[in-house]
PDB file of C-alpha atoms in Angstrom:
ATOM      1  CA  MET A  82     -14.589  -7.740 -11.716  1.00  0.00           C
ATOM      2  CA  GLU A  83     -16.011  -5.701  -8.843  1.00  0.00           C
ATOM      3  CA  TRP A  84     -14.938  -5.782  -5.219  1.00  0.00           C
ATOM      4  CA  SER A  85     -16.808  -4.529  -2.191  1.00  0.00           C
ATOM      5  CA  SER A  86     -13.683  -3.593  -0.232  1.00  0.00           C
ATOM      6  CA  VAL A  87      -9.944  -3.182  -0.521  1.00  0.00           C
ATOM      7  CA  GLY A  88      -9.564  -6.386   1.511  1.00  0.00           C
ATOM      8  CA  SER A  89     -11.623  -8.411  -0.945  1.00  0.00           C
ATOM      9  CA  ALA A  90      -9.696  -6.928  -3.878  1.00  0.00           C
ATOM     10  CA  VAL A  91      -6.155  -7.592  -2.623  1.00  0.00           C
ATOM     11  CA  GLY A  92      -6.632 -10.487  -0.202  1.00  0.00           C
ATOM     12  CA  GLY A  93      -4.768 -13.595  -1.364  1.00  0.00           C
ATOM     13  CA  ARG A  94      -2.820 -11.727  -4.049  1.00  0.00           C
ATOM     14  CA  ALA A  95       0.965 -11.772  -4.183  1.00  0.00           C
ATOM     15  CA  VAL A  96       3.298  -8.824  -4.669  1.00  0.00           C
ATOM     16  CA  ARG A  97       4.985  -9.397  -8.029  1.00  0.00           C
ATOM     17  CA  THR A  98       7.182  -6.294  -8.170  1.00  0.00           C
ATOM     18  CA  LEU A  99       8.023  -3.277  -6.025  1.00  0.00           C
ATOM     19  CA  ARG A 100       9.121   0.101  -7.317  1.00  0.00           C
ATOM     20  CA  GLY A 101      10.316   3.136  -5.438  1.00  0.00           C
ATOM     21  CA  GLY A 102      11.165   6.731  -6.130  1.00  0.00           C
ATOM     22  CA  ASP A 103       8.781   9.417  -4.911  1.00  0.00           C
ATOM     23  CA  ARG A 104       6.156   6.717  -4.147  1.00  0.00           C
ATOM     24  CA  LEU A 105       5.963   3.021  -3.392  1.00  0.00           C
ATOM     25  CA  VAL A 106       4.288   0.932  -6.085  1.00  0.00           C
ATOM     26  CA  LEU A 107       3.316  -2.683  -5.450  1.00  0.00           C
ATOM     27  CA  GLU A 108       2.291  -4.618  -8.553  1.00  0.00           C
ATOM     28  CA  LEU A 109       0.000  -7.444  -7.440  1.00  0.00           C
ATOM     29  CA  ASP A 110      -1.495 -10.487  -9.126  1.00  0.00           C
ATOM     30  CA  ASP A 111      -4.195  -9.893 -11.753  1.00  0.00           C
ATOM     31  CA  GLY A 112      -2.752  -6.537 -12.767  1.00  0.00           C
ATOM     32  CA  LEU A 113      -3.707  -4.742  -9.552  1.00  0.00           C
ATOM     33  CA  ARG A 114      -1.448  -1.846  -8.598  1.00  0.00           C
ATOM     34  CA  LEU A 115      -1.214  -0.264  -5.156  1.00  0.00           C
ATOM     35  CA  THR A 116       0.438   3.152  -5.126  1.00  0.00           C
ATOM     36  CA  VAL A 117       1.480   4.682  -1.800  1.00  0.00           C
ATOM     37  CA  GLU A 118       2.345   8.372  -1.896  1.00  0.00           C
ATOM     38  CA  ASN A 119       2.079   9.195   1.804  1.00  0.00           C
ATOM     39  CA  ASP A 120       4.370   8.321   4.698  1.00  0.00           C
ATOM     40  CA  PHE A 121       4.140   4.688   5.761  1.00  0.00           C
ATOM     41  CA  ARG A 122       5.555   2.216   8.246  1.00  0.00           C
ATOM     42  CA  LEU A 123       6.682  -1.361   7.763  1.00  0.00           C
ATOM     43  CA  LEU A 124       6.120  -3.389  10.927  1.00  0.00           C
ATOM     44  CA  ARG A 125       7.476  -6.832  11.759  1.00  0.00           C
ATOM     45  CA  ALA A 126       7.747  -8.369  15.203  1.00  0.00           C
ATOM     46  CA  ALA A 127       9.149  -5.609  17.435  1.00  0.00           C
ATOM     47  CA  GLU A 128      10.748  -3.641  14.583  1.00  0.00           C
ATOM     48  CA  VAL A 129       9.305  -0.644  12.764  1.00  0.00           C
ATOM     49  CA  ASP A 130      10.782   1.124   9.738  1.00  0.00           C
ATOM     50  CA  HIS A 131       9.458   4.536   8.686  1.00  0.00           C
ATOM     51  CA  PHE A 132       9.395   5.594   5.050  1.00  0.00           C
ATOM     52  CA  TYR A 133       8.847   9.050   3.577  1.00  0.00           C
ATOM     53  CA  PRO A 134       8.154   8.870  -0.168  1.00  0.00           C
ATOM     54  CA  ALA A 135       8.617  12.631  -0.567  1.00  0.00           C
ATOM     55  CA  LEU A 136      12.269  11.993   0.357  1.00  0.00           C
ATOM     56  CA  GLY A 137      12.572   8.932  -1.889  1.00  0.00           C
ATOM     57  CA  VAL A 138      11.852   5.267  -1.327  1.00  0.00           C
ATOM     58  CA  SER A 139      14.032   2.353  -2.326  1.00  0.00           C
ATOM     59  CA  PRO A 140      12.511  -1.148  -2.362  1.00  0.00           C
ATOM     60  CA  SER A 141      15.513  -2.650  -0.586  1.00  0.00           C
ATOM     61  CA  GLY A 142      16.329  -3.920   2.885  1.00  0.00           C
ATOM     62  CA  PRO A 143      13.260  -4.896   4.904  1.00  0.00           C
ATOM     63  CA  LEU A 144      10.931  -3.480   2.236  1.00  0.00           C
ATOM     64  CA  ALA A 145      12.378  -5.878  -0.354  1.00  0.00           C
ATOM     65  CA  ARG A 146      11.031  -8.789   1.706  1.00  0.00           C
ATOM     66  CA  LEU A 147       7.564  -7.907   0.414  1.00  0.00           C
ATOM     67  CA  ALA A 148       8.524  -9.264  -3.019  1.00  0.00           C
ATOM     68  CA  ASP A 149       6.425 -12.412  -3.548  1.00  0.00           C
ATOM     69  CA  ALA A 150       4.643 -11.883  -0.201  1.00  0.00           C
ATOM     70  CA  VAL A 151       0.906 -12.600  -0.186  1.00  0.00           C
ATOM     71  CA  VAL A 152      -1.574 -10.092   1.228  1.00  0.00           C
ATOM     72  CA  THR A 153      -3.572 -11.877   3.938  1.00  0.00           C
ATOM     73  CA  ALA A 154      -5.673  -8.897   5.062  1.00  0.00           C
ATOM     74  CA  ALA A 155      -6.272  -5.261   4.163  1.00  0.00           C
ATOM     75  CA  THR A 156      -8.344  -2.671   5.953  1.00  0.00           C
ATOM     76  CA  VAL A 157      -9.036   1.014   5.527  1.00  0.00           C
ATOM     77  CA  THR A 158      -8.933   3.032   8.736  1.00  0.00           C
ATOM     78  CA  PRO A 159     -11.805   5.410   9.554  1.00  0.00           C
ATOM     79  CA  ALA A 160      -9.519   8.336   8.669  1.00  0.00           C
ATOM     80  CA  GLY A 161      -8.626   6.876   5.246  1.00  0.00           C
ATOM     81  CA  GLY A 162      -5.298   5.187   6.045  1.00  0.00           C
ATOM     82  CA  LEU A 163      -4.501   1.678   4.891  1.00  0.00           C
ATOM     83  CA  LEU A 164      -3.219  -1.386   6.720  1.00  0.00           C
ATOM     84  CA  LEU A 165      -1.948  -4.380   4.745  1.00  0.00           C
ATOM     85  CA  VAL A 166      -0.925  -7.641   6.428  1.00  0.00           C
ATOM     86  CA  PHE A 167       1.333 -10.110   4.603  1.00  0.00           C
ATOM     87  CA  ASP A 168       2.045 -13.812   5.019  1.00  0.00           C
ATOM     88  CA  THR A 169       5.655 -12.910   5.883  1.00  0.00           C
ATOM     89  CA  GLY A 170       4.561 -11.412   9.206  1.00  0.00           C
ATOM     90  CA  HIS A 171       5.029  -7.867   7.894  1.00  0.00           C
ATOM     91  CA  SER A 172       2.390  -5.153   8.030  1.00  0.00           C
ATOM     92  CA  LEU A 173       2.395  -2.007   5.931  1.00  0.00           C
ATOM     93  CA  ALA A 174       0.587   0.934   7.542  1.00  0.00           C
ATOM     94  CA  VAL A 175      -0.079   4.015   5.399  1.00  0.00           C
ATOM     95  CA  ALA A 176      -0.747   7.246   7.261  1.00  0.00           C
ATOM     96  CA  PRO A 177      -4.192   8.589   6.395  1.00  0.00           C
ATOM     97  CA  ASP A 178      -3.804  12.314   6.200  1.00  0.00           C
ATOM     98  CA  PRO A 179      -1.234  13.899   3.910  1.00  0.00           C
ATOM     99  CA  SER A 180       0.528  16.951   5.224  1.00  0.00           C
ATOM    100  CA  PRO A 181      -0.255  20.324   3.631  1.00  0.00           C
ATOM    101  CA  GLY A 182       1.262  20.373   0.176  1.00  0.00           C
ATOM    102  CA  GLY A 183       1.450  16.566   0.195  1.00  0.00           C
ATOM    103  CA  PRO A 184      -0.295  14.133  -2.144  1.00  0.00           C
ATOM    104  CA  ALA A 185      -4.037  14.473  -2.705  1.00  0.00           C
ATOM    105  CA  HIS A 186      -4.528  10.831  -1.731  1.00  0.00           C
ATOM    106  CA  PRO A 187      -2.269   8.839   0.597  1.00  0.00           C
ATOM    107  CA  TRP A 188      -2.781   5.650  -1.428  1.00  0.00           C
ATOM    108  CA  ARG A 189      -4.802   4.227  -4.305  1.00  0.00           C
ATOM    109  CA  LEU A 190      -5.581   0.832  -5.751  1.00  0.00           C
ATOM    110  CA  ASP A 191      -5.963   0.516  -9.520  1.00  0.00           C
ATOM    111  CA  SER A 192      -6.907  -2.332 -11.825  1.00  0.00           C
ATOM    112  CA  PRO A 193      -6.021  -2.511 -15.521  1.00  0.00           C
ATOM    113  CA  ALA A 194      -9.484  -1.007 -16.149  1.00  0.00           C
ATOM    114  CA  GLY A 195      -8.916   2.008 -13.860  1.00  0.00           C
ATOM    115  CA  PRO A 196      -9.164   3.191 -10.246  1.00  0.00           C
ATOM    116  CA  LEU A 197     -10.808   0.904  -7.682  1.00  0.00           C
ATOM    117  CA  PHE A 198     -10.242   2.494  -4.274  1.00  0.00           C
ATOM    118  CA  THR A 199      -8.582   5.701  -3.120  1.00  0.00           C
ATOM    119  CA  GLY A 200      -7.856   6.703   0.449  1.00  0.00           C
ATOM    120  CA  GLY A 201      -8.623  10.307   1.144  1.00  0.00           C
ATOM    121  CA  PRO A 202      -8.223  12.720   4.010  1.00  0.00           C
ATOM    122  CA  ASP A 203     -11.956  12.536   4.635  1.00  0.00           C
ATOM    123  CA  GLY A 204     -11.849   8.758   5.022  1.00  0.00           C
ATOM    124  CA  THR A 205     -13.656   7.970   1.783  1.00  0.00           C
ATOM    125  CA  THR A 206     -12.728   5.183  -0.563  1.00  0.00           C
ATOM    126  CA  PRO A 207     -14.717   5.572  -3.784  1.00  0.00           C
TER     127      PRO A 207
END
């Protein structure tokens, strides 16, 4: 299956599992996997939590509320960041530009067949 955008690929899909460590991994319906290696924020109402995968991420607390959440919208910023909106009222915003020595790509979306979209410092998503 081919998608024209990240939004069309992940829209309407639920988060089935979350994993942490030195990255955040969201396993979505249909075998899609979103891997976040760059700093990100979790926003809800007036609260914002900052996460730094290089320091370790644990899918607990507010982040755990994304389990079983459905992605309602996803957009790539002009700089290559990612914004996901969930039916829980949460938004996940991935910073676009890794710091020097950081990951090559701030995030990537893979299917069982291979890579679909990758955010890069130059704003491209192949």
